[in-house]
Amino acid sequence: MNYPYANRMNDFGRSPIREILKLATQPGVISLAAGSPNPASYPVEEIKEILNRMMDTEPVRMLQYGISEGFPPLQETLRHRMQTRYHSCSEADGILITSGAQQGIEAFAKTFLNEGDGVICEDPSFISALNAIRSYNGGRLIGIPVDQDGMRMDLLEEALQREKNVKFIYTIPTFQNPTGVTLSLERRKKMLELAKRYQVMILEDSPYFELRYSGEELPTIKSLDRDGIVTFVGSLSKILAPGIRVGFLIGPREIIRKVTKCKQISDVHTTTLMQAVCDVYLRDYDVDAHIRQICDRYRESRDVMLDALAGMDPRVRYTRPEGGLFLWVTLPEGCDAEKLIDATLAKGKVVMVSGGAFTVEPGGFSNCFRLNFSMPTHEQIRRGVAVIRECVDEMLNA
Ligand SMILES: Cc1ncc(COP(=O)(O)O)c(C=O)c1O
């Protein structure tokens, strides 16, 4: 039969990341392609302990349907943490627990976007969020280039002047995926000012913001907002474990009420059991010490990667992230990152993700690639970057 797929399916091609990740699981492959935290950081014993206790003491509450807004104790715990630590949840805000940050982004897009509405985002950006947005607005994404201080505000202003019906700015301001760059404080204030002036909302997606290895902590854009412009998307994927699928949205109560309806249609509620595990972990265990440990581990890995990259041909540029999981390499104009990846795979079974996987418009960033430093061992990072260096040299001297 000729299956009559919906038009929105045309916007989702084969995911180059998924293809690469399939390769990455083959024996002997050095993967610098991952998008996930290191499993050694998952609090396995603690989660086991909490789960056992829950099944002994309140199995019915854990296994019964819950409310779409989220498990109330976790809502309170997250509200308190985000309010006291990060000033990012005021009395005027509501909080919705989602099945990962991804669902929060998708439900927000579904709540606000009609076909043809514009959404501004960094270019390159997190492809699953772009795809979620595309599925509701017919693909009208307006990409703004980033530099070492994040999204370019001069180009954002031009876009806001030029484009009609822009509903929101989707931004990953802290340790951006895929570039690793962070929006400076000055630009955070500017983005907020522009959003207010042009009356567009901001969706601040920040799953990495607690993973800082150097530099000064910056306020979230949400914490600077006094006008109900920003909705913050958070996640426990990178600080606890991605498989638990717990994320959250914090935004004006009215928005959260509407987004909750969209979430309800998708999956009724996020699993109570995992929400309860997160709640007990955040309340009864030392999550700050846990995050410090993760940061110590990733800081070392980032530094090993930066040291290894220092030997690269000077025409190759790369970002120096202060946190998160990734850095971004730019080859001289005209070089093809896909070809480089074919070469690194053939020479030393090294894989990374090419820039084209993160682009707003097809064909962008073909001379760039993303490197992950959270998953590989130090030895794999050194070996992997050495192979990349050899292949880059061959490519540049061909
Ligand atoms: C920028 C960004 N936002 C959202 C997500 C999704 O996170 P979650 O696992 O909470 O759905 C990711 C995951 O890699 C990400 O990089």
Tab-separated table of C-alpha atoms and ligand atoms in Angstrom:
chain	number	residue	atom	x	y	z
A	1	MET	CA	0.000	0.000	0.000
A	2	ASN	CA	1.028	3.591	-0.557
A	3	TYR	CA	0.902	4.920	3.005
A	4	PRO	CA	-0.620	8.417	3.108
A	5	TYR	CA	1.816	10.166	5.451
A	6	ALA	CA	1.083	13.663	6.770
A	7	ASN	CA	2.914	16.575	5.138
A	8	ARG	CA	4.912	17.182	8.309
A	9	MET	CA	6.773	13.929	7.727
A	10	ASN	CA	8.459	15.525	4.696
A	11	ASP	CA	10.424	17.766	7.045
A	12	PHE	CA	12.057	14.866	8.882
A	13	GLY	CA	14.769	13.345	6.760
A	14	ARG	CA	17.014	10.532	7.926
A	15	SER	CA	18.749	11.745	11.056
A	16	PRO	CA	22.501	11.875	10.385
A	17	ILE	CA	23.046	11.764	14.146
A	18	ARG	CA	21.090	8.539	14.513
A	19	GLU	CA	23.016	7.036	11.586
A	20	ILE	CA	26.346	8.013	13.159
A	21	LEU	CA	25.293	6.725	16.565
A	22	LYS	CA	24.516	3.343	14.994
A	23	LEU	CA	28.087	3.276	13.706
A	24	ALA	CA	29.392	4.410	17.072
A	25	THR	CA	28.246	1.225	18.812
A	26	GLN	CA	30.347	-1.030	16.555
A	27	PRO	CA	33.381	-2.669	18.163
A	28	GLY	CA	36.615	-0.690	18.078
A	29	VAL	CA	34.980	2.571	17.066
A	30	ILE	CA	36.115	5.716	18.899
A	31	SER	CA	32.984	7.807	19.150
A	32	LEU	CA	33.287	11.545	19.595
A	33	ALA	CA	29.735	11.727	18.310
A	34	ALA	CA	27.645	11.088	21.412
A	35	GLY	CA	25.068	13.496	22.767
A	36	SER	CA	24.709	11.912	26.165
A	37	PRO	CA	26.254	12.144	29.604
A	38	ASN	CA	28.738	9.493	30.713
A	39	PRO	CA	26.949	6.472	32.262
A	40	ALA	CA	29.610	6.409	35.001
A	41	SER	CA	27.874	9.502	36.353
A	42	TYR	CA	24.461	7.869	36.720
A	43	PRO	CA	23.565	7.458	40.418
A	44	VAL	CA	22.671	3.786	39.997
A	45	GLU	CA	22.919	2.642	43.614
A	46	GLU	CA	20.946	5.589	44.912
A	47	ILE	CA	18.191	5.079	42.340
A	48	LYS	CA	18.023	1.376	43.184
A	49	GLU	CA	17.693	2.219	46.872
A	50	ILE	CA	14.937	4.766	46.253
A	51	LEU	CA	12.997	2.448	43.945
A	52	ASN	CA	13.110	-0.417	46.429
A	53	ARG	CA	11.923	1.813	49.216
A	54	MET	CA	9.061	3.136	47.112
A	55	MET	CA	7.842	-0.271	46.085
A	56	ASP	CA	7.860	-1.298	49.749
A	57	THR	CA	6.102	1.758	51.123
A	58	GLU	CA	3.745	3.244	48.537
A	59	PRO	CA	3.422	1.008	45.461
A	60	VAL	CA	-0.130	2.080	44.625
A	61	ARG	CA	0.692	5.792	44.565
A	62	MET	CA	3.675	5.046	42.334
A	63	LEU	CA	1.798	2.859	39.869
A	64	GLN	CA	-1.510	4.736	39.700
A	65	TYR	CA	-2.352	7.461	37.150
A	66	GLY	CA	-1.107	10.887	38.190
A	67	ILE	CA	-1.928	14.463	37.204
A	68	SER	CA	-0.629	16.005	33.974
A	69	GLU	CA	1.004	18.969	35.753
A	70	GLY	CA	3.459	16.594	37.407
A	71	PHE	CA	4.034	14.778	40.704
A	72	PRO	CA	3.260	17.567	43.216
A	73	PRO	CA	6.232	16.927	45.554
A	74	LEU	CA	8.659	17.107	42.591
A	75	GLN	CA	6.994	20.283	41.341
A	76	GLU	CA	7.597	21.822	44.771
A	77	THR	CA	11.181	20.551	45.008
A	78	LEU	CA	12.079	21.895	41.560
A	79	ARG	CA	10.272	25.171	42.182
A	80	HIS	CA	12.231	25.643	45.403
A	81	ARG	CA	15.584	24.745	43.809
A	82	MET	CA	15.046	26.940	40.752
A	83	GLN	CA	13.813	29.814	42.924
A	84	THR	CA	16.402	29.784	45.686
A	85	ARG	CA	19.458	28.777	43.656
A	86	TYR	CA	18.820	30.385	40.291
A	87	HIS	CA	16.055	33.001	40.839
A	88	SER	CA	14.360	31.416	37.867
A	89	CYS	CA	10.893	30.650	39.220
A	90	SER	CA	8.857	33.520	40.641
A	91	GLU	CA	5.468	33.504	42.353
A	92	ALA	CA	3.934	34.414	38.981
A	93	ASP	CA	5.326	31.244	37.389
A	94	GLY	CA	3.862	27.805	36.978
A	95	ILE	CA	5.857	24.619	36.587
A	96	LEU	CA	5.057	21.621	34.414
A	97	ILE	CA	6.961	18.353	34.650
A	98	THR	CA	7.545	16.913	31.181
A	99	SER	CA	8.874	13.664	29.759
A	100	GLY	CA	12.292	15.162	29.143
A	101	ALA	CA	13.050	18.677	27.955
A	102	GLN	CA	12.253	17.474	24.451
A	103	GLN	CA	8.580	17.101	25.323
A	104	GLY	CA	8.543	20.544	26.915
A	105	ILE	CA	9.868	22.091	23.697
A	106	GLU	CA	7.423	20.132	21.558
A	107	ALA	CA	4.423	20.992	23.746
A	108	PHE	CA	5.400	24.682	23.798
A	109	ALA	CA	5.666	24.692	19.997
A	110	LYS	CA	2.292	22.940	19.723
A	111	THR	CA	0.711	25.475	22.074
A	112	PHE	CA	1.799	28.530	20.102
A	113	LEU	CA	2.559	27.750	16.481
A	114	ASN	CA	0.297	27.929	13.476
A	115	GLU	CA	1.449	27.000	10.008
A	116	GLY	CA	3.700	29.773	8.713
A	117	ASP	CA	4.535	31.372	12.087
A	118	GLY	CA	8.183	32.273	12.458
A	119	VAL	CA	10.571	30.982	15.125
A	120	ILE	CA	14.040	32.457	15.535
A	121	CYS	CA	16.848	30.213	16.701
A	122	GLU	CA	20.608	29.924	16.779
A	123	ASP	CA	22.074	28.437	13.625
A	124	PRO	CA	23.396	25.765	14.179
A	125	SER	CA	21.091	24.397	16.866
A	126	PHE	CA	19.699	21.269	18.547
A	127	ILE	CA	18.080	19.377	15.715
A	128	SER	CA	15.344	17.572	17.691
A	129	ALA	CA	14.011	20.912	18.917
A	130	LEU	CA	14.116	22.325	15.393
A	131	ASN	CA	12.203	19.300	14.131
A	132	ALA	CA	9.585	19.671	16.870
A	133	ILE	CA	9.104	23.305	15.859
A	134	ARG	CA	9.066	22.468	12.146
A	135	SER	CA	6.243	20.009	12.669
A	136	TYR	CA	3.947	22.840	13.808
A	137	ASN	CA	4.977	25.883	11.769
A	138	GLY	CA	5.733	24.264	8.432
A	139	GLY	CA	9.449	24.830	8.841
A	140	ARG	CA	9.627	28.631	9.102
A	141	LEU	CA	12.815	28.777	11.155
A	142	ILE	CA	14.937	31.913	11.032
A	143	GLY	CA	18.500	31.004	11.934
A	144	ILE	CA	20.816	33.553	13.530
A	145	PRO	CA	24.568	32.908	13.474
A	146	VAL	CA	26.492	32.554	16.726
A	147	ASP	CA	29.993	33.715	17.642
A	148	GLN	CA	32.026	33.062	20.791
A	149	ASP	CA	29.455	35.040	22.853
A	150	GLY	CA	26.428	33.188	21.524
A	151	MET	CA	23.667	34.417	19.223
A	152	ARG	CA	24.554	37.661	17.361
A	153	MET	CA	22.274	40.379	18.686
A	154	ASP	CA	22.773	42.717	15.690
A	155	LEU	CA	21.444	39.984	13.407
A	156	LEU	CA	18.659	39.110	15.821
A	157	GLU	CA	17.518	42.732	15.760
A	158	GLU	CA	17.599	42.792	11.958
A	159	ALA	CA	15.541	39.605	11.840
A	160	LEU	CA	12.975	40.979	14.276
A	161	GLN	CA	12.642	44.135	12.164
A	162	ARG	CA	12.360	42.166	8.935
A	163	GLU	CA	10.267	39.091	9.754
A	164	LYS	CA	6.524	39.050	10.306
A	165	ASN	CA	4.591	36.807	12.716
A	166	VAL	CA	7.536	35.673	14.796
A	167	LYS	CA	6.118	33.915	17.836
A	168	PHE	CA	9.244	33.124	19.826
A	169	ILE	CA	13.016	32.911	19.986
A	170	TYR	CA	14.234	29.392	20.735
A	171	THR	CA	17.635	29.712	22.377
A	172	ILE	CA	20.131	27.466	24.157
A	173	PRO	CA	22.079	30.234	25.864
A	174	THR	CA	24.362	28.189	28.087
A	175	PHE	CA	26.903	25.714	26.654
A	176	GLN	CA	24.915	25.505	23.469
A	177	ASN	CA	24.344	22.265	21.587
A	178	PRO	CA	26.199	21.881	19.215
A	179	THR	CA	28.711	24.744	19.515
A	180	GLY	CA	29.370	24.815	23.282
A	181	VAL	CA	29.248	28.636	23.315
A	182	THR	CA	27.500	30.693	25.994
A	183	LEU	CA	25.443	33.850	25.510
A	184	SER	CA	27.183	36.697	27.377
A	185	LEU	CA	25.372	38.607	30.125
A	186	GLU	CA	25.205	41.714	27.971
A	187	ARG	CA	23.560	39.726	25.172
A	188	ARG	CA	21.129	38.041	27.571
A	189	LYS	CA	19.926	41.491	28.583
A	190	LYS	CA	19.818	42.626	24.971
A	191	MET	CA	17.831	39.572	23.865
A	192	LEU	CA	15.292	40.243	26.581
A	193	GLU	CA	15.071	43.907	25.650
A	194	LEU	CA	14.554	43.063	21.966
A	195	ALA	CA	12.001	40.385	22.759
A	196	LYS	CA	10.073	42.879	24.850
A	197	ARG	CA	10.298	45.599	22.204
A	198	TYR	CA	9.102	43.307	19.414
A	199	GLN	CA	6.692	41.374	21.654
A	200	VAL	CA	8.023	37.895	20.967
A	201	MET	CA	8.471	35.245	23.638
A	202	ILE	CA	11.733	33.489	24.504
A	203	LEU	CA	11.974	29.734	25.018
A	204	GLU	CA	15.195	29.298	27.025
A	205	ASP	CA	16.363	25.692	26.708
A	206	SER	CA	19.063	24.992	29.265
A	207	PRO	CA	19.710	21.327	29.975
A	208	TYR	CA	23.442	21.933	30.546
A	209	PHE	CA	23.454	25.078	32.643
A	210	GLU	CA	24.558	23.360	35.861
A	211	LEU	CA	27.531	21.708	34.132
A	212	ARG	CA	30.041	24.575	34.327
A	213	TYR	CA	33.773	23.790	34.442
A	214	SER	CA	35.309	27.253	34.266
A	215	GLY	CA	34.361	30.911	34.007
A	216	GLU	CA	31.688	32.757	35.910
A	217	GLU	CA	28.146	31.578	36.464
A	218	LEU	CA	25.680	33.682	34.480
A	219	PRO	CA	22.044	34.345	35.382
A	220	THR	CA	19.454	32.532	33.312
A	221	ILE	CA	17.531	34.791	30.916
A	222	LYS	CA	14.444	33.719	32.862
A	223	SER	CA	15.850	35.230	36.049
A	224	LEU	CA	16.241	38.620	34.318
A	225	ASP	CA	12.661	38.641	33.001
A	226	ARG	CA	10.096	40.839	34.775
A	227	ASP	CA	7.519	40.817	31.984
A	228	GLY	CA	6.453	37.199	31.507
A	229	ILE	CA	8.455	36.868	28.279
A	230	VAL	CA	10.623	33.850	29.056
A	231	THR	CA	9.689	30.202	29.516
A	232	PHE	CA	12.553	28.085	30.833
A	233	VAL	CA	13.071	24.453	29.811
A	234	GLY	CA	15.097	22.319	32.210
A	235	SER	CA	16.095	18.681	32.309
A	236	LEU	CA	17.388	16.093	34.737
A	237	SER	CA	18.854	14.108	31.818
A	238	LYS	CA	22.340	15.558	32.066
A	239	ILE	CA	22.662	15.680	35.848
A	240	LEU	CA	20.908	12.406	36.781
A	241	ALA	CA	20.296	10.180	33.744
A	242	PRO	CA	18.618	10.665	30.367
A	243	GLY	CA	16.662	7.403	30.508
A	244	ILE	CA	14.540	8.602	33.423
A	245	ARG	CA	12.905	11.107	31.010
A	246	VAL	CA	12.189	13.918	33.437
A	247	GLY	CA	12.321	17.538	32.365
A	248	PHE	CA	10.362	20.662	33.263
A	249	LEU	CA	8.999	23.951	31.986
A	250	ILE	CA	8.825	27.084	34.108
A	251	GLY	CA	6.867	30.011	32.756
A	252	PRO	CA	3.956	32.378	33.297
A	253	ARG	CA	1.095	30.425	34.885
A	254	GLU	CA	-1.224	31.131	31.970
A	255	ILE	CA	1.251	29.646	29.490
A	256	ILE	CA	1.929	26.627	31.668
A	257	ARG	CA	-1.819	25.919	31.952
A	258	LYS	CA	-2.132	25.879	28.157
A	259	VAL	CA	1.015	23.827	27.559
A	260	THR	CA	-0.232	21.315	30.134
A	261	LYS	CA	-3.264	20.667	27.915
A	262	CYS	CA	-0.942	19.799	25.017
A	263	LYS	CA	1.131	17.509	27.180
A	264	GLN	CA	-2.029	15.818	28.453
A	265	ILE	CA	-2.991	14.969	24.879
A	266	SER	CA	0.446	13.447	24.244
A	267	ASP	CA	1.073	11.210	27.220
A	268	VAL	CA	-1.333	12.056	30.078
A	269	HIS	CA	1.570	12.510	32.504
A	270	THR	CA	5.244	11.781	32.997
A	271	THR	CA	5.833	8.482	34.811
A	272	THR	CA	5.082	8.967	38.491
A	273	LEU	CA	7.710	6.459	39.530
A	274	MET	CA	10.555	8.348	37.887
A	275	GLN	CA	9.273	11.728	39.035
A	276	ALA	CA	9.172	10.392	42.586
A	277	VAL	CA	12.720	9.008	42.247
A	278	CYS	CA	13.923	12.422	41.106
A	279	ASP	CA	12.089	14.123	43.935
A	280	VAL	CA	13.615	11.903	46.640
A	281	TYR	CA	17.054	12.184	45.027
A	282	LEU	CA	16.905	15.978	44.923
A	283	ARG	CA	15.608	16.221	48.514
A	284	ASP	CA	17.462	13.489	50.382
A	285	TYR	CA	20.769	13.063	48.549
A	286	ASP	CA	23.520	15.576	47.911
A	287	VAL	CA	22.767	16.546	44.322
A	288	ASP	CA	25.192	19.467	44.456
A	289	ALA	CA	28.059	17.150	45.381
A	290	HIS	CA	26.941	14.833	42.581
A	291	ILE	CA	26.989	17.710	40.073
A	292	ARG	CA	30.434	18.794	41.321
A	293	GLN	CA	31.713	15.263	40.672
A	294	ILE	CA	30.292	15.264	37.153
A	295	CYS	CA	31.842	18.674	36.502
A	296	ASP	CA	35.250	17.480	37.749
A	297	ARG	CA	35.104	14.511	35.394
A	298	TYR	CA	33.979	16.500	32.346
A	299	ARG	CA	36.387	19.377	33.044
A	300	GLU	CA	39.280	16.938	32.780
A	301	SER	CA	37.891	15.462	29.580
A	302	ARG	CA	37.313	18.884	28.057
A	303	ASP	CA	40.880	19.895	28.926
A	304	VAL	CA	42.300	16.708	27.417
A	305	MET	CA	40.358	17.464	24.228
A	306	LEU	CA	41.491	21.092	24.107
A	307	ASP	CA	45.125	20.042	24.677
A	308	ALA	CA	44.842	17.512	21.865
A	309	LEU	CA	43.271	20.084	19.543
A	310	ALA	CA	46.069	22.556	20.226
A	311	GLY	CA	48.208	20.561	17.777
A	312	MET	CA	45.750	21.147	14.918
A	313	ASP	CA	46.622	23.128	11.792
A	314	PRO	CA	46.184	26.838	12.718
A	315	ARG	CA	43.603	27.260	9.944
A	316	VAL	CA	41.271	25.003	11.921
A	317	ARG	CA	39.208	26.897	14.510
A	318	TYR	CA	37.352	25.461	17.469
A	319	THR	CA	35.300	26.724	20.423
A	320	ARG	CA	36.492	26.551	24.033
A	321	PRO	CA	33.349	25.777	26.023
A	322	GLU	CA	33.145	26.623	29.713
A	323	GLY	CA	30.741	23.727	30.300
A	324	GLY	CA	28.341	21.277	28.682
A	325	LEU	CA	29.262	18.294	26.556
A	326	PHE	CA	30.441	19.614	23.200
A	327	LEU	CA	32.814	21.736	21.245
A	328	TRP	CA	32.571	22.797	17.629
A	329	VAL	CA	35.295	22.637	15.025
A	330	THR	CA	35.376	24.756	11.872
A	331	LEU	CA	37.599	23.671	8.990
A	332	PRO	CA	38.751	26.192	6.399
A	333	GLU	CA	36.025	27.227	3.918
A	334	GLY	CA	35.500	24.634	1.173
A	335	CYS	CA	36.542	21.610	3.272
A	336	ASP	CA	33.905	18.935	3.550
A	337	ALA	CA	33.355	17.592	7.075
A	338	GLU	CA	31.455	14.554	5.737
A	339	LYS	CA	34.509	13.578	3.694
A	340	LEU	CA	36.701	14.120	6.742
A	341	ILE	CA	34.486	11.768	8.760
A	342	ASP	CA	34.735	9.116	6.015
A	343	ALA	CA	38.512	9.494	6.273
A	344	THR	CA	38.701	9.329	10.088
A	345	LEU	CA	36.445	6.285	10.054
A	346	ALA	CA	38.649	4.531	7.513
A	347	LYS	CA	41.936	5.519	9.169
A	348	GLY	CA	41.150	4.954	12.850
A	349	LYS	CA	37.444	4.143	13.281
A	350	VAL	CA	36.824	7.631	14.637
A	351	VAL	CA	33.369	9.184	14.274
A	352	MET	CA	31.952	12.614	15.009
A	353	VAL	CA	28.843	14.471	13.811
A	354	SER	CA	29.129	16.758	10.807
A	355	GLY	CA	27.827	20.331	10.971
A	356	GLY	CA	25.108	19.642	8.428
A	357	ALA	CA	23.205	17.710	11.122
A	358	PHE	CA	22.498	20.903	13.069
A	359	THR	CA	21.741	23.414	10.382
A	360	VAL	CA	18.561	25.420	9.901
A	361	GLU	CA	18.843	25.506	6.098
A	362	PRO	CA	20.056	22.463	4.137
A	363	GLY	CA	23.671	22.719	3.098
A	364	GLY	CA	24.901	24.848	6.010
A	365	PHE	CA	28.005	24.223	8.102
A	366	SER	CA	29.373	21.589	5.739
A	367	ASN	CA	32.912	22.517	6.874
A	368	CYS	CA	32.103	22.047	10.584
A	369	PHE	CA	31.697	19.170	13.006
A	370	ARG	CA	30.718	18.630	16.638
A	371	LEU	CA	32.949	16.818	19.123
A	372	ASN	CA	31.658	15.281	22.346
A	373	PHE	CA	34.016	14.939	25.297
A	374	SER	CA	31.702	13.496	27.998
A	375	MET	CA	31.589	9.893	26.737
A	376	PRO	CA	35.081	8.940	25.513
A	377	THR	CA	37.985	8.044	27.804
A	378	HIS	CA	41.019	10.356	27.854
A	379	GLU	CA	42.884	7.823	25.761
A	380	GLN	CA	40.071	7.723	23.207
A	381	ILE	CA	40.002	11.528	23.075
A	382	ARG	CA	43.785	11.713	22.461
A	383	ARG	CA	43.709	8.941	19.874
A	384	GLY	CA	40.540	10.251	18.215
A	385	VAL	CA	41.815	13.813	17.884
A	386	ALA	CA	45.183	12.539	16.621
A	387	VAL	CA	43.387	10.657	13.827
A	388	ILE	CA	41.297	13.735	13.014
A	389	ARG	CA	44.477	15.829	12.908
A	390	GLU	CA	46.198	13.446	10.511
A	391	CYS	CA	43.148	13.381	8.236
A	392	VAL	CA	42.761	17.173	8.352
A	393	ASP	CA	46.443	17.573	7.421
A	394	GLU	CA	45.985	15.194	4.489
A	395	MET	CA	42.886	17.095	3.400
A	396	LEU	CA	44.531	20.533	3.655
A	397	ASN	CA	47.711	19.459	1.926
A	398	ALA	CA	46.018	17.499	-0.868
B	1	LIG	C1	19.777	21.609	23.862
B	1	LIG	C2	19.002	20.404	24.251
B	1	LIG	N1	17.729	20.543	24.622
B	1	LIG	C3	16.988	19.498	24.980
B	1	LIG	C4	17.512	18.225	24.987
B	1	LIG	C5	16.617	17.083	25.347
B	1	LIG	O1	16.832	16.667	26.645
B	1	LIG	P1	15.902	15.598	27.367
B	1	LIG	O2	16.699	14.351	27.501
B	1	LIG	O3	15.596	16.218	28.703
B	1	LIG	O4	14.678	15.427	26.552
B	1	LIG	C6	18.834	18.020	24.613
B	1	LIG	C7	19.392	16.662	24.596
B	1	LIG	O5	20.447	16.377	24.132
B	1	LIG	C8	19.601	19.147	24.232
B	1	LIG	O6	20.876	19.033	23.841
